[in-house]
mmCIF file of C-alpha atoms in Angstrom:
data_model
loop_
_atom_site.group_PDB
_atom_site.id
_atom_site.type_symbol
_atom_site.label_atom_id
_atom_site.label_comp_id
_atom_site.label_asym_id
_atom_site.label_seq_id
_atom_site.Cartn_x
_atom_site.Cartn_y
_atom_site.Cartn_z
ATOM 1 C CA MET A 1 31.061 -16.117 35.328
ATOM 2 C CA LYS A 2 32.230 -13.944 32.447
ATOM 3 C CA ILE A 3 28.849 -14.270 30.691
ATOM 4 C CA ALA A 4 27.051 -13.325 33.920
ATOM 5 C CA GLN A 5 29.215 -10.233 34.311
ATOM 6 C CA ILE A 6 28.467 -9.191 30.733
ATOM 7 C CA LEU A 7 24.728 -9.583 31.356
ATOM 8 C CA VAL A 8 24.913 -7.516 34.548
ATOM 9 C CA PHE A 9 26.874 -4.860 32.705
ATOM 10 C CA ALA A 10 24.338 -4.775 29.864
ATOM 11 C CA LEU A 11 21.369 -4.436 32.228
ATOM 12 C CA LEU A 12 22.985 -1.642 34.231
ATOM 13 C CA PHE A 13 24.024 0.183 31.085
ATOM 14 C CA LEU A 14 20.458 0.045 29.748
ATOM 15 C CA LEU A 15 19.182 1.313 33.088
ATOM 16 C CA LEU A 16 21.569 4.239 33.008
ATOM 17 C CA GLN A 17 20.555 5.074 29.452
ATOM 18 C CA SER A 18 16.795 4.876 30.048
ATOM 19 C CA ASN A 19 16.215 6.323 33.516
ATOM 20 C CA VAL A 20 19.098 8.349 34.880
ATOM 21 C CA HIS A 21 17.400 11.281 36.619
ATOM 22 C CA GLY A 22 18.102 11.121 40.344
ATOM 23 C CA LEU A 23 20.814 8.463 40.045
ATOM 24 C CA SER A 24 23.942 9.273 42.000
ATOM 25 C CA ILE A 25 27.374 7.962 42.909
ATOM 26 C CA THR A 26 28.756 8.500 46.408
ATOM 27 C CA TYR A 27 32.031 8.134 48.280
ATOM 28 C CA GLU A 28 32.314 8.267 52.069
ATOM 29 C CA GLY A 29 35.300 9.935 53.726
ATOM 30 C CA PHE A 30 36.511 12.782 55.908
ATOM 31 C CA GLU A 31 36.891 16.484 55.230
ATOM 32 C CA CYS A 32 40.364 17.818 54.509
ATOM 33 C CA ARG A 33 42.065 19.289 57.558
ATOM 34 C CA SER A 34 43.562 22.052 55.410
ATOM 35 C CA ALA A 35 40.725 23.709 53.529
ATOM 36 C CA VAL A 36 42.668 25.203 50.610
ATOM 37 C CA ASP A 37 46.111 23.553 50.460
ATOM 38 C CA THR A 38 45.577 21.038 47.663
ATOM 39 C CA GLU A 39 48.969 19.463 48.425
ATOM 40 C CA ASP A 40 47.821 18.441 51.922
ATOM 41 C CA PRO A 41 45.506 15.381 51.881
ATOM 42 C CA ALA A 42 45.424 14.921 55.670
ATOM 43 C CA PRO A 43 41.835 14.199 56.794
ATOM 44 C CA ASP A 44 39.975 15.597 59.777
ATOM 45 C CA SER A 45 38.852 12.351 61.420
ATOM 46 C CA ALA A 46 36.158 14.206 63.365
ATOM 47 C CA ALA A 47 34.400 15.482 60.239
ATOM 48 C CA SER A 48 32.888 12.728 58.097
ATOM 49 C CA VAL A 49 31.466 13.783 54.741
ATOM 50 C CA GLN A 50 30.018 12.267 51.583
ATOM 51 C CA SER A 51 31.165 13.177 48.076
ATOM 52 C CA ARG A 52 28.083 12.850 45.882
ATOM 53 C CA PHE A 53 27.470 13.346 42.166
ATOM 54 C CA GLU A 54 23.775 13.318 41.236
ATOM 55 C CA VAL A 55 22.376 13.267 37.699
ATOM 56 C CA ILE A 56 20.165 16.302 37.077
ATOM 57 C CA GLU A 57 19.890 16.138 33.279
ATOM 58 C CA ASP A 58 20.420 13.636 30.481
ATOM 59 C CA SER A 59 21.821 15.634 27.556
ATOM 60 C CA GLY A 60 21.930 12.616 25.229
ATOM 61 C CA GLY A 61 24.790 10.714 23.653
ATOM 62 C CA GLY A 62 26.170 9.610 27.011
ATOM 63 C CA VAL A 63 26.504 13.204 28.271
ATOM 64 C CA TYR A 64 24.979 14.208 31.619
ATOM 65 C CA ARG A 65 24.725 17.255 33.831
ATOM 66 C CA LEU A 66 25.455 16.545 37.482
ATOM 67 C CA SER A 67 25.268 18.272 40.830
ATOM 68 C CA LEU A 68 28.243 17.819 43.168
ATOM 69 C CA THR A 69 27.869 18.075 46.935
ATOM 70 C CA GLY A 70 30.393 17.394 49.683
ATOM 71 C CA GLY A 71 33.508 17.835 47.541
ATOM 72 C CA ILE A 72 35.895 15.481 45.731
ATOM 73 C CA PRO A 73 38.774 13.273 46.887
ATOM 74 C CA ARG A 74 42.088 15.036 47.433
ATOM 75 C CA PHE A 75 45.319 13.049 47.215
ATOM 76 C CA VAL A 76 48.902 13.543 46.064
ATOM 77 C CA ASP A 77 51.569 11.445 44.369
ATOM 78 C CA ASN A 78 53.170 8.592 46.329
ATOM 79 C CA ASP A 79 50.786 8.856 49.284
ATOM 80 C CA ARG A 80 47.774 6.695 50.160
ATOM 81 C CA THR A 81 46.178 9.426 52.279
ATOM 82 C CA VAL A 82 42.827 10.724 51.003
ATOM 83 C CA CYS A 83 40.488 13.446 52.231
ATOM 84 C CA ILE A 84 37.441 15.114 50.684
ATOM 85 C CA ASP A 85 38.026 18.663 49.482
ATOM 86 C CA LYS A 86 34.997 20.949 49.535
ATOM 87 C CA ALA A 87 36.619 24.382 49.814
ATOM 88 C CA THR A 88 38.376 24.314 46.436
ATOM 89 C CA ALA A 89 36.293 21.694 44.584
ATOM 90 C CA ILE A 90 32.986 23.519 45.189
ATOM 91 C CA GLY A 91 34.300 26.956 46.088
ATOM 92 C CA TYR A 92 32.618 30.360 46.106
ATOM 93 C CA SER A 93 30.171 32.394 44.051
ATOM 94 C CA GLY A 94 28.870 35.933 44.306
ATOM 95 C CA ILE A 95 27.459 38.996 42.545
ATOM 96 C CA PRO A 96 27.978 42.200 44.598
ATOM 97 C CA ASP A 97 24.498 43.639 43.997
ATOM 98 C CA ILE A 98 22.884 40.356 45.025
ATOM 99 C CA ASP A 99 25.214 38.580 47.443
ATOM 100 C CA GLY A 100 27.503 41.278 48.783
ATOM 101 C CA LEU A 101 30.703 39.344 49.396
ATOM 102 C CA PRO A 102 31.214 36.013 47.598
ATOM 103 C CA GLN A 103 29.697 33.150 49.565
ATOM 104 C CA PRO A 104 30.823 29.504 49.878
ATOM 105 C CA LEU A 105 28.643 27.149 47.848
ATOM 106 C CA ASP A 106 26.991 23.965 49.098
ATOM 107 C CA SER A 107 26.886 22.421 45.617
ATOM 108 C CA ILE A 108 28.162 23.041 42.115
ATOM 109 C CA ASP A 109 27.325 21.799 38.628
ATOM 110 C CA ALA A 110 29.495 19.273 36.817
ATOM 111 C CA THR A 111 29.443 17.618 33.394
ATOM 112 C CA ALA A 112 29.939 13.919 32.700
ATOM 113 C CA TYR A 113 30.362 11.455 29.857
ATOM 114 C CA PHE A 114 29.698 7.729 30.316
ATOM 115 C CA ASN A 115 30.320 5.137 27.590
ATOM 116 C CA GLY A 116 29.306 2.126 29.656
ATOM 117 C CA GLN A 117 32.838 1.372 30.816
ATOM 118 C CA GLU A 118 34.464 4.680 31.717
ATOM 119 C CA LEU A 119 32.917 7.695 33.386
ATOM 120 C CA ILE A 120 34.569 11.099 32.919
ATOM 121 C CA ILE A 121 33.463 14.007 35.118
ATOM 122 C CA VAL A 122 34.616 17.614 34.784
ATOM 123 C CA VAL A 123 33.936 20.143 37.535
ATOM 124 C CA SER A 124 35.148 23.757 37.630
ATOM 125 C CA SER A 125 35.090 26.042 40.656
ATOM 126 C CA MET A 126 36.524 29.279 42.037
ATOM 127 C CA ASN A 127 38.002 30.061 45.431
ATOM 128 C CA THR A 128 38.808 33.403 47.040
ATOM 129 C CA ASP A 129 40.556 34.362 50.267
ATOM 130 C CA LEU A 130 38.392 37.535 50.559
ATOM 131 C CA SER A 131 41.527 39.597 51.212
ATOM 132 C CA ALA A 132 40.725 42.639 49.023
ATOM 133 C CA ARG A 133 42.052 45.781 50.694
ATOM 134 C CA ARG A 134 42.468 49.507 50.154
ATOM 135 C CA TYR A 135 45.538 51.057 51.762
ATOM 136 C CA PRO A 136 46.788 54.627 52.329
ATOM 137 C CA LEU A 137 47.921 56.651 49.296
ATOM 138 C CA SER A 138 45.223 54.996 47.153
ATOM 139 C CA VAL A 139 47.066 51.664 47.084
ATOM 140 C CA PHE A 140 44.799 48.646 46.688
ATOM 141 C CA SER A 141 44.814 44.905 46.045
ATOM 142 C CA THR A 142 42.069 42.476 45.145
ATOM 143 C CA SER A 143 41.560 39.103 46.763
ATOM 144 C CA LEU A 144 43.651 36.130 45.695
ATOM 145 C CA ILE A 145 41.312 34.308 43.307
ATOM 146 C CA PHE A 146 41.957 30.746 42.168
ATOM 147 C CA ALA A 147 40.108 28.907 39.398
ATOM 148 C CA PHE A 148 40.074 25.112 39.702
ATOM 149 C CA THR A 149 39.309 22.482 37.087
ATOM 150 C CA ASN A 150 39.154 18.838 38.138
ATOM 151 C CA THR A 151 38.695 16.006 35.649
ATOM 152 C CA LEU A 152 37.918 12.659 37.270
ATOM 153 C CA ILE A 153 38.163 9.398 35.314
ATOM 154 C CA PHE A 154 36.393 6.323 36.684
ATOM 155 C CA ARG A 155 36.231 2.681 35.640
ATOM 156 C CA PHE A 156 32.810 1.059 36.041
ATOM 157 C CA ASP A 157 32.597 -2.333 37.788
ATOM 158 C CA PRO A 158 29.176 -3.896 36.984
ATOM 159 C CA PRO A 159 29.204 -6.730 39.587
ATOM 160 C CA THR A 160 29.615 -4.259 42.473
ATOM 161 C CA SER A 161 27.736 -1.334 40.859
ATOM 162 C CA SER A 162 30.690 0.883 41.695
ATOM 163 C CA PHE A 163 32.961 3.367 39.959
ATOM 164 C CA SER A 164 36.695 3.260 40.737
ATOM 165 C CA LEU A 165 38.591 6.535 40.452
ATOM 166 C CA ILE A 166 41.654 5.771 38.325
ATOM 167 C CA LYS A 167 42.915 9.247 37.334
ATOM 168 C CA LEU A 168 42.483 12.848 38.419
ATOM 169 C CA PHE A 169 43.594 15.789 36.274
ATOM 170 C CA ARG A 170 43.773 18.885 38.458
ATOM 171 C CA ASN A 171 44.609 22.437 37.455
ATOM 172 C CA ARG A 172 44.597 25.676 39.411
ATOM 173 C CA GLY A 173 44.631 29.085 37.741
ATOM 174 C CA PHE A 174 45.265 32.369 39.531
ATOM 175 C CA THR A 175 44.402 36.044 39.143
ATOM 176 C CA GLN A 176 44.923 39.187 41.209
ATOM 177 C CA THR A 177 44.988 42.927 40.556
ATOM 178 C CA ASN A 178 46.880 45.467 42.638
ATOM 179 C CA GLY A 179 48.303 48.939 42.208
ATOM 180 C CA SER A 180 47.698 52.580 43.048
ATOM 181 C CA THR A 181 45.255 55.039 41.527
ATOM 182 C CA ASN A 182 47.993 57.691 41.809
ATOM 183 C CA SER A 183 50.320 55.704 39.547
ATOM 184 C CA ILE A 184 50.816 56.173 35.802
ATOM 185 C CA THR A 185 49.970 52.457 35.488
ATOM 186 C CA PRO A 186 47.352 52.099 38.227
ATOM 187 C CA PHE A 187 46.408 48.482 37.562
ATOM 188 C CA LEU A 188 48.875 45.600 37.722
ATOM 189 C CA GLU A 189 47.100 42.407 36.723
ATOM 190 C CA THR A 190 48.474 38.921 37.262
ATOM 191 C CA ILE A 191 46.775 36.134 35.292
ATOM 192 C CA LEU A 192 48.154 32.600 35.349
ATOM 193 C CA PRO A 193 46.205 29.806 33.619
ATOM 194 C CA SER A 194 48.259 27.229 35.539
ATOM 195 C CA PHE A 195 49.656 27.839 39.031
ATOM 196 C CA ASN A 196 49.610 24.552 40.941
ATOM 197 C CA LYS A 197 52.902 24.476 42.805
ATOM 198 C CA GLU A 198 54.582 27.403 41.081
ATOM 199 C CA ALA A 199 53.792 30.012 38.440
ATOM 200 C CA ARG A 200 53.361 28.708 34.887
ATOM 201 C CA ASP A 201 53.708 25.051 35.779
ATOM 202 C CA LYS A 202 51.700 22.199 34.257
ATOM 203 C CA PRO A 203 48.335 20.737 35.301
ATOM 204 C CA ARG A 204 48.686 17.817 37.711
ATOM 205 C CA ILE A 205 48.069 14.243 36.537
ATOM 206 C CA LEU A 206 47.375 12.146 39.619
ATOM 207 C CA THR A 207 46.825 8.419 40.146
ATOM 208 C CA PRO A 208 45.438 7.379 43.537
ATOM 209 C CA LEU A 209 47.370 4.724 45.451
ATOM 210 C CA ALA A 210 44.404 4.014 47.712
ATOM 211 C CA ALA A 211 41.158 2.540 46.389
ATOM 212 C CA ILE A 212 38.535 5.258 45.888
ATOM 213 C CA GLU A 213 35.212 3.583 45.137
ATOM 214 C CA TYR A 214 31.995 5.476 44.404
ATOM 215 C CA LYS A 215 28.805 3.464 44.898
ATOM 216 C CA LEU A 216 25.894 3.737 42.477
ATOM 217 C CA GLY A 217 22.541 4.546 44.074
ATOM 218 C CA ASN A 218 19.397 6.684 44.012
#
C-alpha cells in the first residue's frame, strides 16, 4: 500500500509540473452571514458557494500564479464552524477616473508554491466601507480601508487528490484620513499594519478544527 501511494504521488507531482494551466482546487461551502466581520464564521445556509483557486501561470521552480473566485474559508479558534468569505478575501478595486467608486471584485490574483507535499497560497485584498464624507466647516473623513493578507498552508493527499488546509495566517491592516482644511494640521492619518482585533496587535495564526478539503480538478 505504501509503495502504491508513493507511485500515485509521483505521477500526480509530474502531472502538476508538466501541465498545470487550467488545473484548480475547489472547496464547497456557504457564504459568510456577516460579510466583513472576520471573527464571525457563521454561514448563510441559503447561499452555497465554491472557493476555487485556478492556475493561470507556471512561473517555474514550484511557483504559480492563481486566480481566486468565491472566497476563502473563514474560521476562528476553538470553533468548528466554517463559512466562505468573499467580501474581505477578494475585496474591492477602483481607480476614480475609470471606475468611479471602488467596486467589489469577482476574482483576485494569488501566488502559490508547491513542493509536492505542501501547498502555500498567499492572497492579498482590500476592503472599503465606502463611508467617505465631507461635513460642514470643511471637516472630512475618508472611508475605512482595510488591507488583508491571507496565507493558506495545505497538505497534499495523493490517494484522494485533495489538499487539506492545515494552517491559515491572517492579517488585517487599516488606514483612514480625517481632519479639517481649516485646521493648522488638516490631515490626520491613521496607518496600522496590523489591526485584527485591536490596534497594533499581531497577525492571527489559525488552525481549523473542522476538515477543510480542496479537491484537485480541471
